[in-house]
Amino acid sequence: MSTSSTATHADSSLAGTVYAKVNDYRGSIGRKPIERLSALDRMAQNHSEFMLANRGKFSLGGNKNVSHYGFEERALYAQRAMNMQNVAENVVWSGRGDIGQMLSAWKSSPGHDFNMRGEWNATGVGVAVDKDGSVFATQIFATKNTSLMTMRERLTQY
């Protein structure tokens, strides 16, 4: 899977709004914007849809609507198939569908805030909306591997 497909969504979709607001926040603290990649968008979208389909079945920090379930697989896939070095993710749910409130929740959480402030250069955003207006969002943060020799190349040279 190629990571060259950049999702330059300066759009008004919920995912585009999350992407823009996180980059605005990064800019306000002196960080560079993160490039949005369609391959990471698909992973984030799939996870948001998974959370929606399984809503009420989790117990992350007392919230029964969000989970990082499967993150290890997403991270490994991003590393191996998309040539990413480091991967992290933020998840959030809002019963009101308020993106501002969702980002405030990330900012007030040390781990989520750390991810938004990180030295990433790639991201993907996925949002799923339930029929009652509840919003499930996932943002994946990653660092593209800029090594001259990828792990695959190192392993196949012997």
PDB file of C-alpha atoms in Angstrom:
ATOM      1  CA  MET A   1       0.000   0.000   0.000  1.00  0.00           C
ATOM      2  CA  SER A   2       1.407   3.363  -0.981  1.00  0.00           C
ATOM      3  CA  THR A   3       1.626   6.242   1.432  1.00  0.00           C
ATOM      4  CA  SER A   4       2.106   8.745  -1.364  1.00  0.00           C
ATOM      5  CA  SER A   5      -1.604   9.427  -1.673  1.00  0.00           C
ATOM      6  CA  THR A   6      -2.094  12.542   0.384  1.00  0.00           C
ATOM      7  CA  ALA A   7      -5.579  13.386   1.538  1.00  0.00           C
ATOM      8  CA  THR A   8      -5.414  17.148   1.409  1.00  0.00           C
ATOM      9  CA  HIS A   9      -8.873  17.567   2.823  1.00  0.00           C
ATOM     10  CA  ALA A  10      -9.457  21.242   3.408  1.00  0.00           C
ATOM     11  CA  ASP A  11     -13.044  20.155   3.578  1.00  0.00           C
ATOM     12  CA  SER A  12     -16.018  20.697   5.816  1.00  0.00           C
ATOM     13  CA  SER A  13     -16.497  17.010   6.658  1.00  0.00           C
ATOM     14  CA  LEU A  14     -16.191  16.042  10.309  1.00  0.00           C
ATOM     15  CA  ALA A  15     -12.892  14.263   9.592  1.00  0.00           C
ATOM     16  CA  GLY A  16     -11.644  17.344   7.735  1.00  0.00           C
ATOM     17  CA  THR A  17     -12.680  19.522  10.674  1.00  0.00           C
ATOM     18  CA  VAL A  18     -10.814  17.319  13.177  1.00  0.00           C
ATOM     19  CA  TYR A  19      -7.739  17.385  10.927  1.00  0.00           C
ATOM     20  CA  ALA A  20      -7.865  21.184  10.531  1.00  0.00           C
ATOM     21  CA  LYS A  21      -8.462  21.839  14.238  1.00  0.00           C
ATOM     22  CA  VAL A  22      -5.591  19.574  15.340  1.00  0.00           C
ATOM     23  CA  ASN A  23      -3.271  21.318  12.868  1.00  0.00           C
ATOM     24  CA  ASP A  24      -4.532  24.719  14.115  1.00  0.00           C
ATOM     25  CA  TYR A  25      -3.720  23.622  17.658  1.00  0.00           C
ATOM     26  CA  ARG A  26      -0.285  22.435  16.575  1.00  0.00           C
ATOM     27  CA  GLY A  27       0.342  25.784  14.889  1.00  0.00           C
ATOM     28  CA  SER A  28      -0.681  27.643  18.045  1.00  0.00           C
ATOM     29  CA  ILE A  29       2.105  25.873  19.969  1.00  0.00           C
ATOM     30  CA  GLY A  30       4.750  26.255  17.256  1.00  0.00           C
ATOM     31  CA  ARG A  31       4.453  22.814  15.670  1.00  0.00           C
ATOM     32  CA  LYS A  32       4.342  22.132  11.941  1.00  0.00           C
ATOM     33  CA  PRO A  33       1.133  20.860  10.357  1.00  0.00           C
ATOM     34  CA  ILE A  34       0.891  17.118   9.816  1.00  0.00           C
ATOM     35  CA  GLU A  35       0.337  15.720   6.323  1.00  0.00           C
ATOM     36  CA  ARG A  36      -2.885  13.746   6.010  1.00  0.00           C
ATOM     37  CA  LEU A  37      -2.516  10.413   4.212  1.00  0.00           C
ATOM     38  CA  SER A  38      -5.459   8.555   2.710  1.00  0.00           C
ATOM     39  CA  ALA A  39      -4.064   5.152   3.780  1.00  0.00           C
ATOM     40  CA  LEU A  40      -4.011   6.291   7.421  1.00  0.00           C
ATOM     41  CA  ASP A  41      -7.466   7.855   6.931  1.00  0.00           C
ATOM     42  CA  ARG A  42      -8.817   4.436   5.929  1.00  0.00           C
ATOM     43  CA  MET A  43      -7.344   2.786   9.029  1.00  0.00           C
ATOM     44  CA  ALA A  44      -8.754   5.518  11.281  1.00  0.00           C
ATOM     45  CA  GLN A  45     -12.149   5.343   9.554  1.00  0.00           C
ATOM     46  CA  ASN A  46     -12.313   1.568   9.976  1.00  0.00           C
ATOM     47  CA  HIS A  47     -11.556   1.894  13.679  1.00  0.00           C
ATOM     48  CA  SER A  48     -14.174   4.619  14.186  1.00  0.00           C
ATOM     49  CA  GLU A  49     -16.757   2.418  12.466  1.00  0.00           C
ATOM     50  CA  PHE A  50     -15.679  -0.502  14.700  1.00  0.00           C
ATOM     51  CA  MET A  51     -16.228   1.628  17.808  1.00  0.00           C
ATOM     52  CA  LEU A  52     -19.673   2.660  16.547  1.00  0.00           C
ATOM     53  CA  ALA A  53     -20.640  -0.953  15.771  1.00  0.00           C
ATOM     54  CA  ASN A  54     -19.512  -2.044  19.240  1.00  0.00           C
ATOM     55  CA  ARG A  55     -20.621   0.986  21.215  1.00  0.00           C
ATOM     56  CA  GLY A  56     -21.221   0.333  24.892  1.00  0.00           C
ATOM     57  CA  LYS A  57     -18.954  -2.736  24.961  1.00  0.00           C
ATOM     58  CA  PHE A  58     -15.667  -1.150  26.052  1.00  0.00           C
ATOM     59  CA  SER A  59     -14.261   0.190  29.299  1.00  0.00           C
ATOM     60  CA  LEU A  60     -11.444   2.596  28.424  1.00  0.00           C
ATOM     61  CA  GLY A  61     -11.086   4.975  31.359  1.00  0.00           C
ATOM     62  CA  GLY A  62     -14.688   4.357  32.299  1.00  0.00           C
ATOM     63  CA  ASN A  63     -15.947   5.259  28.818  1.00  0.00           C
ATOM     64  CA  LYS A  64     -17.885   2.355  27.350  1.00  0.00           C
ATOM     65  CA  ASN A  65     -17.878   3.842  23.836  1.00  0.00           C
ATOM     66  CA  VAL A  66     -14.189   4.132  22.970  1.00  0.00           C
ATOM     67  CA  SER A  67     -11.352   1.663  22.703  1.00  0.00           C
ATOM     68  CA  HIS A  68      -7.868   1.264  21.283  1.00  0.00           C
ATOM     69  CA  TYR A  69      -8.704  -2.382  20.575  1.00  0.00           C
ATOM     70  CA  GLY A  70      -6.590  -3.579  17.638  1.00  0.00           C
ATOM     71  CA  PHE A  71      -4.124  -0.689  17.883  1.00  0.00           C
ATOM     72  CA  GLU A  72      -1.132  -3.034  17.859  1.00  0.00           C
ATOM     73  CA  GLU A  73      -2.257  -4.470  14.528  1.00  0.00           C
ATOM     74  CA  ARG A  74      -2.872  -1.005  13.081  1.00  0.00           C
ATOM     75  CA  ALA A  75       0.559   0.141  14.225  1.00  0.00           C
ATOM     76  CA  LEU A  76       2.309  -2.920  12.794  1.00  0.00           C
ATOM     77  CA  TYR A  77       0.452  -2.559   9.508  1.00  0.00           C
ATOM     78  CA  ALA A  78       1.422   1.106   9.271  1.00  0.00           C
ATOM     79  CA  GLN A  79       5.035   0.222  10.018  1.00  0.00           C
ATOM     80  CA  ARG A  80       5.291  -2.717   7.641  1.00  0.00           C
ATOM     81  CA  ALA A  81       2.974  -1.852   4.764  1.00  0.00           C
ATOM     82  CA  MET A  82       3.195   1.950   4.852  1.00  0.00           C
ATOM     83  CA  ASN A  83       6.817   2.331   5.952  1.00  0.00           C
ATOM     84  CA  MET A  84       6.035   4.271   9.132  1.00  0.00           C
ATOM     85  CA  GLN A  85       8.464   4.310  12.071  1.00  0.00           C
ATOM     86  CA  ASN A  86       6.314   5.387  15.007  1.00  0.00           C
ATOM     87  CA  VAL A  87       2.556   5.248  15.394  1.00  0.00           C
ATOM     88  CA  ALA A  88       0.116   6.551  18.017  1.00  0.00           C
ATOM     89  CA  GLU A  89      -3.621   7.132  18.077  1.00  0.00           C
ATOM     90  CA  ASN A  90      -6.277   9.238  19.738  1.00  0.00           C
ATOM     91  CA  VAL A  91      -9.882   8.067  20.050  1.00  0.00           C
ATOM     92  CA  VAL A  92     -12.882   9.991  21.307  1.00  0.00           C
ATOM     93  CA  TRP A  93     -16.683   9.820  21.473  1.00  0.00           C
ATOM     94  CA  SER A  94     -19.207  12.591  21.854  1.00  0.00           C
ATOM     95  CA  GLY A  95     -22.887  12.039  22.406  1.00  0.00           C
ATOM     96  CA  ARG A  96     -23.520  15.580  21.173  1.00  0.00           C
ATOM     97  CA  GLY A  97     -21.256  15.339  18.132  1.00  0.00           C
ATOM     98  CA  ASP A  98     -19.381  18.449  19.265  1.00  0.00           C
ATOM     99  CA  ILE A  99     -15.935  18.429  17.611  1.00  0.00           C
ATOM    100  CA  GLY A 100     -14.734  21.329  19.803  1.00  0.00           C
ATOM    101  CA  GLN A 101     -15.668  19.392  22.941  1.00  0.00           C
ATOM    102  CA  MET A 102     -13.946  16.300  21.571  1.00  0.00           C
ATOM    103  CA  LEU A 103     -10.700  18.188  20.956  1.00  0.00           C
ATOM    104  CA  SER A 104     -10.937  19.809  24.389  1.00  0.00           C
ATOM    105  CA  ALA A 105     -11.124  16.303  25.858  1.00  0.00           C
ATOM    106  CA  TRP A 106      -7.941  15.368  23.967  1.00  0.00           C
ATOM    107  CA  LYS A 107      -6.175  18.532  25.146  1.00  0.00           C
ATOM    108  CA  SER A 108      -7.096  17.844  28.776  1.00  0.00           C
ATOM    109  CA  SER A 109      -5.738  14.284  28.599  1.00  0.00           C
ATOM    110  CA  PRO A 110      -1.927  14.180  28.957  1.00  0.00           C
ATOM    111  CA  GLY A 111      -1.545  11.181  26.624  1.00  0.00           C
ATOM    112  CA  HIS A 112      -3.826  12.531  23.905  1.00  0.00           C
ATOM    113  CA  ASP A 113      -2.309  16.004  24.165  1.00  0.00           C
ATOM    114  CA  PHE A 114       1.173  14.478  23.891  1.00  0.00           C
ATOM    115  CA  ASN A 115       0.104  12.825  20.642  1.00  0.00           C
ATOM    116  CA  MET A 116      -1.295  16.064  19.212  1.00  0.00           C
ATOM    117  CA  ARG A 117       1.916  17.925  20.107  1.00  0.00           C
ATOM    118  CA  GLY A 118       4.280  15.189  18.865  1.00  0.00           C
ATOM    119  CA  GLU A 119       6.928  15.301  16.178  1.00  0.00           C
ATOM    120  CA  TRP A 120       4.770  13.468  13.649  1.00  0.00           C
ATOM    121  CA  ASN A 121       4.759  14.062   9.909  1.00  0.00           C
ATOM    122  CA  ALA A 122       1.779  11.919   8.852  1.00  0.00           C
ATOM    123  CA  THR A 123      -1.762  11.447  10.101  1.00  0.00           C
ATOM    124  CA  GLY A 124      -5.100   9.935   9.274  1.00  0.00           C
ATOM    125  CA  VAL A 125      -8.544  10.810  10.599  1.00  0.00           C
ATOM    126  CA  GLY A 126     -11.738   8.789  10.609  1.00  0.00           C
ATOM    127  CA  VAL A 127     -15.156   9.751  11.933  1.00  0.00           C
ATOM    128  CA  ALA A 128     -18.314   7.654  12.234  1.00  0.00           C
ATOM    129  CA  VAL A 129     -21.683   9.151  13.158  1.00  0.00           C
ATOM    130  CA  ASP A 130     -24.454   7.083  14.730  1.00  0.00           C
ATOM    131  CA  LYS A 131     -28.118   7.688  13.857  1.00  0.00           C
ATOM    132  CA  ASP A 132     -28.585   9.473  17.209  1.00  0.00           C
ATOM    133  CA  GLY A 133     -25.857  12.007  16.305  1.00  0.00           C
ATOM    134  CA  SER A 134     -23.128  10.475  18.467  1.00  0.00           C
ATOM    135  CA  VAL A 135     -19.687  10.864  16.917  1.00  0.00           C
ATOM    136  CA  PHE A 136     -16.798   8.406  17.149  1.00  0.00           C
ATOM    137  CA  ALA A 137     -13.426   9.735  15.993  1.00  0.00           C
ATOM    138  CA  THR A 138      -9.971   8.244  15.570  1.00  0.00           C
ATOM    139  CA  GLN A 139      -6.798  10.093  14.654  1.00  0.00           C
ATOM    140  CA  ILE A 140      -3.678   8.103  13.852  1.00  0.00           C
ATOM    141  CA  PHE A 141      -0.331   9.855  14.146  1.00  0.00           C
ATOM    142  CA  ALA A 142       2.770   8.486  12.437  1.00  0.00           C
ATOM    143  CA  THR A 143       6.305   9.247  11.380  1.00  0.00           C
ATOM    144  CA  LYS A 144       7.335   8.300   7.858  1.00  0.00           C
ATOM    145  CA  ASN A 145      10.464   6.185   7.725  1.00  0.00           C
ATOM    146  CA  THR A 146      13.079   8.278   5.972  1.00  0.00           C
ATOM    147  CA  SER A 147      15.816   5.662   6.290  1.00  0.00           C
ATOM    148  CA  LEU A 148      17.708   4.994   3.091  1.00  0.00           C
ATOM    149  CA  MET A 149      17.258   1.286   3.690  1.00  0.00           C
ATOM    150  CA  THR A 150      13.945   0.017   4.970  1.00  0.00           C
ATOM    151  CA  MET A 151      13.647  -3.014   7.199  1.00  0.00           C
ATOM    152  CA  ARG A 152      12.365  -5.090   4.284  1.00  0.00           C
ATOM    153  CA  GLU A 153      15.415  -4.179   2.232  1.00  0.00           C
ATOM    154  CA  ARG A 154      17.742  -4.996   5.120  1.00  0.00           C
ATOM    155  CA  LEU A 155      16.152  -8.396   5.636  1.00  0.00           C
ATOM    156  CA  THR A 156      16.151  -9.370   1.960  1.00  0.00           C
ATOM    157  CA  GLN A 157      19.768  -8.431   1.307  1.00  0.00           C
ATOM    158  CA  TYR A 158      21.056 -11.504   3.152  1.00  0.00           C
TER     159      TYR A 158
END
